[in-house]
Amino acid sequence: MGFEEAHSIFIEHHTGERTGERRGRLLREHNYAEKLFLQNVWWPLFESLEHLHPEYEVLDWNRKSQFLDFAFLPASGGRFGIECDGFQSHIKDMDREKFSYALNRDTFLTGMGWRMLHFSFDDIQQRPEVCRMLLQLALAPYLARKTAVKDILSEEKEVLRLAWRQGRPLRPKDVCDHFQINFRTARRLLQSLSDKGFLHPIAGGRGVRYYEVKPMHADQVW
């Protein structure tokens, strides 16, 4: 299934489940920027919109309704709030009171167990690879393949985190230099992660030269 079809089903599903202001908010506010975030940033990483909720209602400390651009609510119970911030609407036109409220809201939600992630519209449109790298870095500790998570060793987790943080194909030399281990150990760890489905080997010359992180899926919770 391609993105356009998945997005149409996604919006139809959430619209059908809502009534009143929650439904109206979705129809009014899920616009170009929000769809572009899904198309440029989220979809290339996950190829799924599962566990993602557009225009998600939350309450502030005064029990006043506010809406997040997206809430990511994986089956593990984690809660991520995702905001697509345009300069004009979120910064330039924001007075001191609104600015203070925005900061206090994020702090309140953090205290309530949310992890808040903000992406600028300019980056979503012009530098989506930066957004994907940051999103993957933020979600990586909480996402993994269920079939392999019980088998992954602590040192392999650290190598995988290095691959997520680096944002480019990982070489055995990178692992050697970062962890101060020998080449044979580095190659063994990378091969093990490849066998478990976390990394994809890239051949070159006489053998594998690089390993790249495979796309994660939203229902694969670490």
mmCIF file with all atom_site columns, C-alpha atoms in Angstrom:
data_model
loop_
_atom_site.group_PDB
_atom_site.id
_atom_site.type_symbol
_atom_site.label_atom_id
_atom_site.label_alt_id
_atom_site.label_comp_id
_atom_site.label_asym_id
_atom_site.label_entity_id
_atom_site.label_seq_id
_atom_site.pdbx_PDB_ins_code
_atom_site.Cartn_x
_atom_site.Cartn_y
_atom_site.Cartn_z
_atom_site.occupancy
_atom_site.B_iso_or_equiv
_atom_site.pdbx_formal_charge
_atom_site.auth_seq_id
_atom_site.auth_comp_id
_atom_site.auth_asym_id
_atom_site.auth_atom_id
_atom_site.pdbx_PDB_model_num
ATOM 1   C CA . MET A 1 1   ? 0.000   0.000   0.000  1.00 0.00 ? 1   MET A CA 1
ATOM 2   C CA . GLY A 1 2   ? 1.348   3.428   -0.959 1.00 0.00 ? 2   GLY A CA 1
ATOM 3   C CA . PHE A 1 3   ? 1.346   6.538   1.185  1.00 0.00 ? 3   PHE A CA 1
ATOM 4   C CA . GLU A 1 4   ? -1.619  8.293   -0.452 1.00 0.00 ? 4   GLU A CA 1
ATOM 5   C CA . GLU A 1 5   ? -3.904  5.298   0.013  1.00 0.00 ? 5   GLU A CA 1
ATOM 6   C CA . ALA A 1 6   ? -2.686  4.746   3.581  1.00 0.00 ? 6   ALA A CA 1
ATOM 7   C CA . HIS A 1 7   ? -3.215  8.424   4.415  1.00 0.00 ? 7   HIS A CA 1
ATOM 8   C CA . SER A 1 8   ? -6.757  8.445   3.010  1.00 0.00 ? 8   SER A CA 1
ATOM 9   C CA . ILE A 1 9   ? -7.652  5.379   5.084  1.00 0.00 ? 9   ILE A CA 1
ATOM 10  C CA . PHE A 1 10  ? -5.956  6.935   8.123  1.00 0.00 ? 10  PHE A CA 1
ATOM 11  C CA . ILE A 1 11  ? -7.970  10.170  7.955  1.00 0.00 ? 11  ILE A CA 1
ATOM 12  C CA . GLU A 1 12  ? -11.219 8.386   7.117  1.00 0.00 ? 12  GLU A CA 1
ATOM 13  C CA . HIS A 1 13  ? -10.776 6.067   10.092 1.00 0.00 ? 13  HIS A CA 1
ATOM 14  C CA . HIS A 1 14  ? -10.102 8.836   12.615 1.00 0.00 ? 14  HIS A CA 1
ATOM 15  C CA . THR A 1 15  ? -12.809 11.100  11.212 1.00 0.00 ? 15  THR A CA 1
ATOM 16  C CA . GLY A 1 16  ? -15.337 8.297   11.476 1.00 0.00 ? 16  GLY A CA 1
ATOM 17  C CA . GLU A 1 17  ? -14.468 7.666   15.127 1.00 0.00 ? 17  GLU A CA 1
ATOM 18  C CA . ARG A 1 18  ? -14.921 11.296  16.228 1.00 0.00 ? 18  ARG A CA 1
ATOM 19  C CA . THR A 1 19  ? -17.808 13.639  16.819 1.00 0.00 ? 19  THR A CA 1
ATOM 20  C CA . GLY A 1 20  ? -18.264 17.305  17.683 1.00 0.00 ? 20  GLY A CA 1
ATOM 21  C CA . GLU A 1 21  ? -15.228 19.545  18.100 1.00 0.00 ? 21  GLU A CA 1
ATOM 22  C CA . ARG A 1 22  ? -12.763 16.648  17.995 1.00 0.00 ? 22  ARG A CA 1
ATOM 23  C CA . ARG A 1 23  ? -14.012 15.743  14.513 1.00 0.00 ? 23  ARG A CA 1
ATOM 24  C CA . GLY A 1 24  ? -14.171 19.383  13.419 1.00 0.00 ? 24  GLY A CA 1
ATOM 25  C CA . ARG A 1 25  ? -10.652 20.006  14.634 1.00 0.00 ? 25  ARG A CA 1
ATOM 26  C CA . LEU A 1 26  ? -9.329  17.123  12.563 1.00 0.00 ? 26  LEU A CA 1
ATOM 27  C CA . LEU A 1 27  ? -11.103 18.320  9.419  1.00 0.00 ? 27  LEU A CA 1
ATOM 28  C CA . ARG A 1 28  ? -9.930  21.936  9.916  1.00 0.00 ? 28  ARG A CA 1
ATOM 29  C CA . GLU A 1 29  ? -6.390  21.538  11.189 1.00 0.00 ? 29  GLU A CA 1
ATOM 30  C CA . HIS A 1 30  ? -4.932  18.443  9.517  1.00 0.00 ? 30  HIS A CA 1
ATOM 31  C CA . ASN A 1 31  ? -3.587  20.324  6.527  1.00 0.00 ? 31  ASN A CA 1
ATOM 32  C CA . TYR A 1 32  ? -0.595  20.534  4.220  1.00 0.00 ? 32  TYR A CA 1
ATOM 33  C CA . ALA A 1 33  ? 2.130   20.710  6.888  1.00 0.00 ? 33  ALA A CA 1
ATOM 34  C CA . GLU A 1 34  ? 0.792   17.758  8.854  1.00 0.00 ? 34  GLU A CA 1
ATOM 35  C CA . LYS A 1 35  ? 0.344   15.587  5.773  1.00 0.00 ? 35  LYS A CA 1
ATOM 36  C CA . LEU A 1 36  ? 3.813   16.557  4.551  1.00 0.00 ? 36  LEU A CA 1
ATOM 37  C CA . PHE A 1 37  ? 5.293   15.445  7.884  1.00 0.00 ? 37  PHE A CA 1
ATOM 38  C CA . LEU A 1 38  ? 3.702   12.042  7.437  1.00 0.00 ? 38  LEU A CA 1
ATOM 39  C CA . GLN A 1 39  ? 4.815   11.779  3.816  1.00 0.00 ? 39  GLN A CA 1
ATOM 40  C CA . ASN A 1 40  ? 8.382   13.097  4.159  1.00 0.00 ? 40  ASN A CA 1
ATOM 41  C CA . VAL A 1 41  ? 9.325   12.011  7.673  1.00 0.00 ? 41  VAL A CA 1
ATOM 42  C CA . TRP A 1 42  ? 7.101   9.348   9.217  1.00 0.00 ? 42  TRP A CA 1
ATOM 43  C CA . TRP A 1 43  ? 6.243   7.118   6.251  1.00 0.00 ? 43  TRP A CA 1
ATOM 44  C CA . PRO A 1 44  ? 9.824   6.584   4.987  1.00 0.00 ? 44  PRO A CA 1
ATOM 45  C CA . LEU A 1 45  ? 10.789  5.327   8.469  1.00 0.00 ? 45  LEU A CA 1
ATOM 46  C CA . PHE A 1 46  ? 7.786   3.202   9.420  1.00 0.00 ? 46  PHE A CA 1
ATOM 47  C CA . GLU A 1 47  ? 5.775   2.555   6.226  1.00 0.00 ? 47  GLU A CA 1
ATOM 48  C CA . SER A 1 48  ? 2.746   2.501   8.527  1.00 0.00 ? 48  SER A CA 1
ATOM 49  C CA . LEU A 1 49  ? 0.486   5.003   10.311 1.00 0.00 ? 49  LEU A CA 1
ATOM 50  C CA . GLU A 1 50  ? -0.526  2.534   13.016 1.00 0.00 ? 50  GLU A CA 1
ATOM 51  C CA . HIS A 1 51  ? -0.708  3.870   16.595 1.00 0.00 ? 51  HIS A CA 1
ATOM 52  C CA . LEU A 1 52  ? -0.537  7.441   15.267 1.00 0.00 ? 52  LEU A CA 1
ATOM 53  C CA . HIS A 1 53  ? -3.416  9.805   16.103 1.00 0.00 ? 53  HIS A CA 1
ATOM 54  C CA . PRO A 1 54  ? -3.896  13.163  14.301 1.00 0.00 ? 54  PRO A CA 1
ATOM 55  C CA . GLU A 1 55  ? -5.130  16.260  16.171 1.00 0.00 ? 55  GLU A CA 1
ATOM 56  C CA . TYR A 1 56  ? -5.093  14.406  19.481 1.00 0.00 ? 56  TYR A CA 1
ATOM 57  C CA . GLU A 1 57  ? -6.899  16.041  22.397 1.00 0.00 ? 57  GLU A CA 1
ATOM 58  C CA . VAL A 1 58  ? -5.072  16.534  25.715 1.00 0.00 ? 58  VAL A CA 1
ATOM 59  C CA . LEU A 1 59  ? -5.961  18.550  28.819 1.00 0.00 ? 59  LEU A CA 1
ATOM 60  C CA . ASP A 1 60  ? -3.728  21.201  30.393 1.00 0.00 ? 60  ASP A CA 1
ATOM 61  C CA . TRP A 1 61  ? -3.387  21.891  34.127 1.00 0.00 ? 61  TRP A CA 1
ATOM 62  C CA . ASN A 1 62  ? -6.624  23.931  34.017 1.00 0.00 ? 62  ASN A CA 1
ATOM 63  C CA . ARG A 1 63  ? -8.487  21.020  32.396 1.00 0.00 ? 63  ARG A CA 1
ATOM 64  C CA . LYS A 1 64  ? -8.634  23.026  29.193 1.00 0.00 ? 64  LYS A CA 1
ATOM 65  C CA . SER A 1 65  ? -8.610  21.087  25.904 1.00 0.00 ? 65  SER A CA 1
ATOM 66  C CA . GLN A 1 66  ? -5.562  21.399  23.682 1.00 0.00 ? 66  GLN A CA 1
ATOM 67  C CA . PHE A 1 67  ? -4.722  19.469  20.526 1.00 0.00 ? 67  PHE A CA 1
ATOM 68  C CA . LEU A 1 68  ? -1.403  17.937  19.509 1.00 0.00 ? 68  LEU A CA 1
ATOM 69  C CA . ASP A 1 69  ? -0.675  17.673  15.795 1.00 0.00 ? 69  ASP A CA 1
ATOM 70  C CA . PHE A 1 70  ? -0.022  13.963  16.373 1.00 0.00 ? 70  PHE A CA 1
ATOM 71  C CA . ALA A 1 71  ? 0.107   11.548  19.263 1.00 0.00 ? 71  ALA A CA 1
ATOM 72  C CA . PHE A 1 72  ? 2.053   8.336   18.848 1.00 0.00 ? 72  PHE A CA 1
ATOM 73  C CA . LEU A 1 73  ? 0.656   5.759   21.271 1.00 0.00 ? 73  LEU A CA 1
ATOM 74  C CA . PRO A 1 74  ? 2.411   2.403   20.793 1.00 0.00 ? 74  PRO A CA 1
ATOM 75  C CA . ALA A 1 75  ? 1.068   -0.726  22.426 1.00 0.00 ? 75  ALA A CA 1
ATOM 76  C CA . SER A 1 76  ? 3.784   -0.530  25.111 1.00 0.00 ? 76  SER A CA 1
ATOM 77  C CA . GLY A 1 77  ? 1.977   2.402   26.704 1.00 0.00 ? 77  GLY A CA 1
ATOM 78  C CA . GLY A 1 78  ? 4.530   5.072   25.777 1.00 0.00 ? 78  GLY A CA 1
ATOM 79  C CA . ARG A 1 79  ? 3.155   8.502   24.830 1.00 0.00 ? 79  ARG A CA 1
ATOM 80  C CA . PHE A 1 80  ? 4.794   10.801  22.281 1.00 0.00 ? 80  PHE A CA 1
ATOM 81  C CA . GLY A 1 81  ? 3.416   14.201  21.277 1.00 0.00 ? 81  GLY A CA 1
ATOM 82  C CA . ILE A 1 82  ? 4.560   15.433  17.854 1.00 0.00 ? 82  ILE A CA 1
ATOM 83  C CA . GLU A 1 83  ? 4.210   19.041  16.728 1.00 0.00 ? 83  GLU A CA 1
ATOM 84  C CA . CYS A 1 84  ? 4.839   20.519  13.264 1.00 0.00 ? 84  CYS A CA 1
ATOM 85  C CA . ASP A 1 85  ? 5.759   24.141  13.955 1.00 0.00 ? 85  ASP A CA 1
ATOM 86  C CA . GLY A 1 86  ? 5.581   26.822  11.296 1.00 0.00 ? 86  GLY A CA 1
ATOM 87  C CA . PHE A 1 87  ? 7.572   29.997  11.959 1.00 0.00 ? 87  PHE A CA 1
ATOM 88  C CA . GLN A 1 88  ? 4.677   32.305  11.081 1.00 0.00 ? 88  GLN A CA 1
ATOM 89  C CA . SER A 1 89  ? 2.049   30.661  13.272 1.00 0.00 ? 89  SER A CA 1
ATOM 90  C CA . HIS A 1 90  ? 4.180   29.411  16.165 1.00 0.00 ? 90  HIS A CA 1
ATOM 91  C CA . ILE A 1 91  ? 6.848   32.091  16.597 1.00 0.00 ? 91  ILE A CA 1
ATOM 92  C CA . LYS A 1 92  ? 6.351   35.306  14.648 1.00 0.00 ? 92  LYS A CA 1
ATOM 93  C CA . ASP A 1 93  ? 2.680   35.755  15.570 1.00 0.00 ? 93  ASP A CA 1
ATOM 94  C CA . MET A 1 94  ? 3.076   34.515  19.162 1.00 0.00 ? 94  MET A CA 1
ATOM 95  C CA . ASP A 1 95  ? 2.819   37.093  21.960 1.00 0.00 ? 95  ASP A CA 1
ATOM 96  C CA . ARG A 1 96  ? 4.518   36.725  25.348 1.00 0.00 ? 96  ARG A CA 1
ATOM 97  C CA . GLU A 1 97  ? 1.506   35.109  26.990 1.00 0.00 ? 97  GLU A CA 1
ATOM 98  C CA . LYS A 1 98  ? 1.120   32.507  24.246 1.00 0.00 ? 98  LYS A CA 1
ATOM 99  C CA . PHE A 1 99  ? 4.861   31.860  24.292 1.00 0.00 ? 99  PHE A CA 1
ATOM 100 C CA . SER A 1 100 ? 4.804   31.253  28.057 1.00 0.00 ? 100 SER A CA 1
ATOM 101 C CA . TYR A 1 101 ? 1.761   29.015  27.747 1.00 0.00 ? 101 TYR A CA 1
ATOM 102 C CA . ALA A 1 102 ? 3.390   26.905  25.019 1.00 0.00 ? 102 ALA A CA 1
ATOM 103 C CA . LEU A 1 103 ? 6.437   26.286  27.213 1.00 0.00 ? 103 LEU A CA 1
ATOM 104 C CA . ASN A 1 104 ? 4.339   25.545  30.280 1.00 0.00 ? 104 ASN A CA 1
ATOM 105 C CA . ARG A 1 105 ? 2.114   23.171  28.327 1.00 0.00 ? 105 ARG A CA 1
ATOM 106 C CA . ASP A 1 106 ? 5.076   21.127  27.137 1.00 0.00 ? 106 ASP A CA 1
ATOM 107 C CA . THR A 1 107 ? 6.529   21.032  30.653 1.00 0.00 ? 107 THR A CA 1
ATOM 108 C CA . PHE A 1 108 ? 3.166   19.955  32.081 1.00 0.00 ? 108 PHE A CA 1
ATOM 109 C CA . LEU A 1 109 ? 2.749   17.206  29.482 1.00 0.00 ? 109 LEU A CA 1
ATOM 110 C CA . THR A 1 110 ? 6.304   16.027  30.145 1.00 0.00 ? 110 THR A CA 1
ATOM 111 C CA . GLY A 1 111 ? 5.418   15.786  33.813 1.00 0.00 ? 111 GLY A CA 1
ATOM 112 C CA . MET A 1 112 ? 2.360   13.750  32.863 1.00 0.00 ? 112 MET A CA 1
ATOM 113 C CA . GLY A 1 113 ? 4.510   11.217  31.025 1.00 0.00 ? 113 GLY A CA 1
ATOM 114 C CA . TRP A 1 114 ? 4.493   12.584  27.486 1.00 0.00 ? 114 TRP A CA 1
ATOM 115 C CA . ARG A 1 115 ? 7.630   12.920  25.386 1.00 0.00 ? 115 ARG A CA 1
ATOM 116 C CA . MET A 1 116 ? 7.226   16.030  23.258 1.00 0.00 ? 116 MET A CA 1
ATOM 117 C CA . LEU A 1 117 ? 8.898   16.259  19.825 1.00 0.00 ? 117 LEU A CA 1
ATOM 118 C CA . HIS A 1 118 ? 8.896   19.434  17.702 1.00 0.00 ? 118 HIS A CA 1
ATOM 119 C CA . PHE A 1 119 ? 9.775   19.727  13.999 1.00 0.00 ? 119 PHE A CA 1
ATOM 120 C CA . SER A 1 120 ? 9.855   22.945  11.994 1.00 0.00 ? 120 SER A CA 1
ATOM 121 C CA . PHE A 1 121 ? 7.886   23.157  8.768  1.00 0.00 ? 121 PHE A CA 1
ATOM 122 C CA . ASP A 1 122 ? 11.021  24.336  6.939  1.00 0.00 ? 122 ASP A CA 1
ATOM 123 C CA . ASP A 1 123 ? 12.877  21.163  7.947  1.00 0.00 ? 123 ASP A CA 1
ATOM 124 C CA . ILE A 1 124 ? 9.898   18.945  7.121  1.00 0.00 ? 124 ILE A CA 1
ATOM 125 C CA . GLN A 1 125 ? 9.724   20.478  3.657  1.00 0.00 ? 125 GLN A CA 1
ATOM 126 C CA . GLN A 1 126 ? 13.373  21.134  2.809  1.00 0.00 ? 126 GLN A CA 1
ATOM 127 C CA . ARG A 1 127 ? 15.437  18.906  5.124  1.00 0.00 ? 127 ARG A CA 1
ATOM 128 C CA . PRO A 1 128 ? 13.276  15.867  5.904  1.00 0.00 ? 128 PRO A CA 1
ATOM 129 C CA . GLU A 1 129 ? 16.348  13.675  6.340  1.00 0.00 ? 129 GLU A CA 1
ATOM 130 C CA . VAL A 1 130 ? 17.247  15.731  9.431  1.00 0.00 ? 130 VAL A CA 1
ATOM 131 C CA . CYS A 1 131 ? 13.749  15.191  10.844 1.00 0.00 ? 131 CYS A CA 1
ATOM 132 C CA . ARG A 1 132 ? 13.939  11.459  10.134 1.00 0.00 ? 132 ARG A CA 1
ATOM 133 C CA . MET A 1 133 ? 17.293  11.199  11.878 1.00 0.00 ? 133 MET A CA 1
ATOM 134 C CA . LEU A 1 134 ? 16.030  13.074  14.947 1.00 0.00 ? 134 LEU A CA 1
ATOM 135 C CA . LEU A 1 135 ? 12.750  11.150  15.069 1.00 0.00 ? 135 LEU A CA 1
ATOM 136 C CA . GLN A 1 136 ? 14.545  7.830   14.785 1.00 0.00 ? 136 GLN A CA 1
ATOM 137 C CA . LEU A 1 137 ? 16.990  8.887   17.502 1.00 0.00 ? 137 LEU A CA 1
ATOM 138 C CA . ALA A 1 138 ? 14.117  9.847   19.825 1.00 0.00 ? 138 ALA A CA 1
ATOM 139 C CA . LEU A 1 139 ? 12.099  6.676   19.244 1.00 0.00 ? 139 LEU A CA 1
ATOM 140 C CA . ALA A 1 140 ? 14.922  4.158   18.864 1.00 0.00 ? 140 ALA A CA 1
ATOM 141 C CA . PRO A 1 141 ? 15.218  3.210   22.562 1.00 0.00 ? 141 PRO A CA 1
ATOM 142 C CA . TYR A 1 142 ? 11.515  2.317   22.571 1.00 0.00 ? 142 TYR A CA 1
ATOM 143 C CA . LEU A 1 143 ? 11.178  0.517   19.235 1.00 0.00 ? 143 LEU A CA 1
ATOM 144 C CA . ALA A 1 144 ? 12.547  -2.827  18.164 1.00 0.00 ? 144 ALA A CA 1
ATOM 145 C CA . ARG A 1 145 ? 11.496  -6.094  16.631 1.00 0.00 ? 145 ARG A CA 1
ATOM 146 C CA . LYS A 1 146 ? 9.501   -8.186  19.097 1.00 0.00 ? 146 LYS A CA 1
ATOM 147 C CA . THR A 1 147 ? 10.839  -11.449 17.729 1.00 0.00 ? 147 THR A CA 1
ATOM 148 C CA . ALA A 1 148 ? 14.438  -10.515 18.476 1.00 0.00 ? 148 ALA A CA 1
ATOM 149 C CA . VAL A 1 149 ? 14.301  -8.247  21.498 1.00 0.00 ? 149 VAL A CA 1
ATOM 150 C CA . LYS A 1 150 ? 14.650  -11.028 24.049 1.00 0.00 ? 150 LYS A CA 1
ATOM 151 C CA . ASP A 1 151 ? 17.762  -12.283 22.314 1.00 0.00 ? 151 ASP A CA 1
ATOM 152 C CA . ILE A 1 152 ? 19.617  -9.024  21.804 1.00 0.00 ? 152 ILE A CA 1
ATOM 153 C CA . LEU A 1 153 ? 22.600  -8.598  24.132 1.00 0.00 ? 153 LEU A CA 1
ATOM 154 C CA . SER A 1 154 ? 23.502  -5.426  26.003 1.00 0.00 ? 154 SER A CA 1
ATOM 155 C CA . GLU A 1 155 ? 26.603  -4.790  23.874 1.00 0.00 ? 155 GLU A CA 1
ATOM 156 C CA . GLU A 1 156 ? 24.546  -5.283  20.720 1.00 0.00 ? 156 GLU A CA 1
ATOM 157 C CA . LYS A 1 157 ? 22.044  -2.696  21.980 1.00 0.00 ? 157 LYS A CA 1
ATOM 158 C CA . GLU A 1 158 ? 24.852  -0.175  22.345 1.00 0.00 ? 158 GLU A CA 1
ATOM 159 C CA . VAL A 1 159 ? 26.048  -0.857  18.796 1.00 0.00 ? 159 VAL A CA 1
ATOM 160 C CA . LEU A 1 160 ? 22.494  -0.475  17.514 1.00 0.00 ? 160 LEU A CA 1
ATOM 161 C CA . ARG A 1 161 ? 22.112  2.831   19.361 1.00 0.00 ? 161 ARG A CA 1
ATOM 162 C CA . LEU A 1 162 ? 25.362  3.996   17.736 1.00 0.00 ? 162 LEU A CA 1
ATOM 163 C CA . ALA A 1 163 ? 23.939  3.112   14.320 1.00 0.00 ? 163 ALA A CA 1
ATOM 164 C CA . TRP A 1 164 ? 20.717  5.030   15.066 1.00 0.00 ? 164 TRP A CA 1
ATOM 165 C CA . ARG A 1 165 ? 22.621  8.066   16.343 1.00 0.00 ? 165 ARG A CA 1
ATOM 166 C CA . GLN A 1 166 ? 25.091  8.134   13.474 1.00 0.00 ? 166 GLN A CA 1
ATOM 167 C CA . GLY A 1 167 ? 22.415  8.419   10.818 1.00 0.00 ? 167 GLY A CA 1
ATOM 168 C CA . ARG A 1 168 ? 24.546  6.835   8.090  1.00 0.00 ? 168 ARG A CA 1
ATOM 169 C CA . PRO A 1 169 ? 25.775  3.312   7.255  1.00 0.00 ? 169 PRO A CA 1
ATOM 170 C CA . LEU A 1 170 ? 27.953  1.905   10.024 1.00 0.00 ? 170 LEU A CA 1
ATOM 171 C CA . ARG A 1 171 ? 31.400  0.438   9.372  1.00 0.00 ? 171 ARG A CA 1
ATOM 172 C CA . PRO A 1 172 ? 33.173  -2.091  11.596 1.00 0.00 ? 172 PRO A CA 1
ATOM 173 C CA . LYS A 1 173 ? 35.875  0.571   12.037 1.00 0.00 ? 173 LYS A CA 1
ATOM 174 C CA . ASP A 1 174 ? 33.261  2.949   13.493 1.00 0.00 ? 174 ASP A CA 1
ATOM 175 C CA . VAL A 1 175 ? 32.399  0.336   16.107 1.00 0.00 ? 175 VAL A CA 1
ATOM 176 C CA . CYS A 1 176 ? 36.083  -0.339  16.817 1.00 0.00 ? 176 CYS A CA 1
ATOM 177 C CA . ASP A 1 177 ? 36.871  3.340   17.323 1.00 0.00 ? 177 ASP A CA 1
ATOM 178 C CA . HIS A 1 178 ? 33.783  4.145   19.399 1.00 0.00 ? 178 HIS A CA 1
ATOM 179 C CA . PHE A 1 179 ? 33.954  1.197   21.802 1.00 0.00 ? 179 PHE A CA 1
ATOM 180 C CA . GLN A 1 180 ? 37.723  0.592   21.663 1.00 0.00 ? 180 GLN A CA 1
ATOM 181 C CA . ILE A 1 181 ? 37.324  -3.049  20.669 1.00 0.00 ? 181 ILE A CA 1
ATOM 182 C CA . ASN A 1 182 ? 39.077  -5.158  18.058 1.00 0.00 ? 182 ASN A CA 1
ATOM 183 C CA . PHE A 1 183 ? 37.877  -5.596  14.489 1.00 0.00 ? 183 PHE A CA 1
ATOM 184 C CA . ARG A 1 184 ? 36.811  -9.222  14.925 1.00 0.00 ? 184 ARG A CA 1
ATOM 185 C CA . THR A 1 185 ? 34.520  -8.364  17.868 1.00 0.00 ? 185 THR A CA 1
ATOM 186 C CA . ALA A 1 186 ? 33.032  -5.388  16.026 1.00 0.00 ? 186 ALA A CA 1
ATOM 187 C CA . ARG A 1 187 ? 32.292  -7.489  12.961 1.00 0.00 ? 187 ARG A CA 1
ATOM 188 C CA . ARG A 1 188 ? 30.727  -10.232 15.119 1.00 0.00 ? 188 ARG A CA 1
ATOM 189 C CA . LEU A 1 189 ? 28.368  -7.739  16.791 1.00 0.00 ? 189 LEU A CA 1
ATOM 190 C CA . LEU A 1 190 ? 27.355  -6.209  13.468 1.00 0.00 ? 190 LEU A CA 1
ATOM 191 C CA . GLN A 1 191 ? 26.780  -9.608  11.890 1.00 0.00 ? 191 GLN A CA 1
ATOM 192 C CA . SER A 1 192 ? 24.671  -10.697 14.849 1.00 0.00 ? 192 SER A CA 1
ATOM 193 C CA . LEU A 1 193 ? 22.482  -7.603  14.538 1.00 0.00 ? 193 LEU A CA 1
ATOM 194 C CA . SER A 1 194 ? 22.178  -8.275  10.825 1.00 0.00 ? 194 SER A CA 1
ATOM 195 C CA . ASP A 1 195 ? 21.133  -11.890 11.461 1.00 0.00 ? 195 ASP A CA 1
ATOM 196 C CA . LYS A 1 196 ? 18.455  -10.687 13.891 1.00 0.00 ? 196 LYS A CA 1
ATOM 197 C CA . GLY A 1 197 ? 17.035  -8.300  11.327 1.00 0.00 ? 197 GLY A CA 1
ATOM 198 C CA . PHE A 1 198 ? 18.104  -4.964  12.813 1.00 0.00 ? 198 PHE A CA 1
ATOM 199 C CA . LEU A 1 199 ? 20.806  -4.079  10.276 1.00 0.00 ? 199 LEU A CA 1
ATOM 200 C CA . HIS A 1 200 ? 21.093  -4.546  6.541  1.00 0.00 ? 200 HIS A CA 1
ATOM 201 C CA . PRO A 1 201 ? 24.565  -5.483  5.204  1.00 0.00 ? 201 PRO A CA 1
ATOM 202 C CA . ILE A 1 202 ? 25.902  -3.553  2.204  1.00 0.00 ? 202 ILE A CA 1
ATOM 203 C CA . ALA A 1 203 ? 28.422  -5.471  0.125  1.00 0.00 ? 203 ALA A CA 1
ATOM 204 C CA . GLY A 1 204 ? 31.488  -3.956  -1.478 1.00 0.00 ? 204 GLY A CA 1
ATOM 205 C CA . GLY A 1 205 ? 34.783  -5.351  -2.680 1.00 0.00 ? 205 GLY A CA 1
ATOM 206 C CA . ARG A 1 206 ? 35.412  -8.776  -1.168 1.00 0.00 ? 206 ARG A CA 1
ATOM 207 C CA . GLY A 1 207 ? 32.679  -8.688  1.460  1.00 0.00 ? 207 GLY A CA 1
ATOM 208 C CA . VAL A 1 208 ? 30.388  -6.549  3.583  1.00 0.00 ? 208 VAL A CA 1
ATOM 209 C CA . ARG A 1 209 ? 31.647  -2.979  3.964  1.00 0.00 ? 209 ARG A CA 1
ATOM 210 C CA . TYR A 1 210 ? 28.773  -1.244  5.726  1.00 0.00 ? 210 TYR A CA 1
ATOM 211 C CA . TYR A 1 211 ? 25.634  -1.938  7.713  1.00 0.00 ? 211 TYR A CA 1
ATOM 212 C CA . GLU A 1 212 ? 22.567  0.306   7.638  1.00 0.00 ? 212 GLU A CA 1
ATOM 213 C CA . VAL A 1 213 ? 19.623  0.390   10.040 1.00 0.00 ? 213 VAL A CA 1
ATOM 214 C CA . LYS A 1 214 ? 16.498  -1.249  8.664  1.00 0.00 ? 214 LYS A CA 1
ATOM 215 C CA . PRO A 1 215 ? 13.246  0.752   8.784  1.00 0.00 ? 215 PRO A CA 1
ATOM 216 C CA . MET A 1 216 ? 11.400  0.301   12.066 1.00 0.00 ? 216 MET A CA 1
ATOM 217 C CA . HIS A 1 217 ? 7.685   -0.367  12.325 1.00 0.00 ? 217 HIS A CA 1
ATOM 218 C CA . ALA A 1 218 ? 5.364   1.393   14.709 1.00 0.00 ? 218 ALA A CA 1
ATOM 219 C CA . ASP A 1 219 ? 4.149   -1.831  16.346 1.00 0.00 ? 219 ASP A CA 1
ATOM 220 C CA . GLN A 1 220 ? 7.660   -3.083  17.130 1.00 0.00 ? 220 GLN A CA 1
ATOM 221 C CA . VAL A 1 221 ? 8.161   -1.970  20.710 1.00 0.00 ? 221 VAL A CA 1
ATOM 222 C CA . TRP A 1 222 ? 11.350  -2.345  22.705 1.00 0.00 ? 222 TRP A CA 1
#
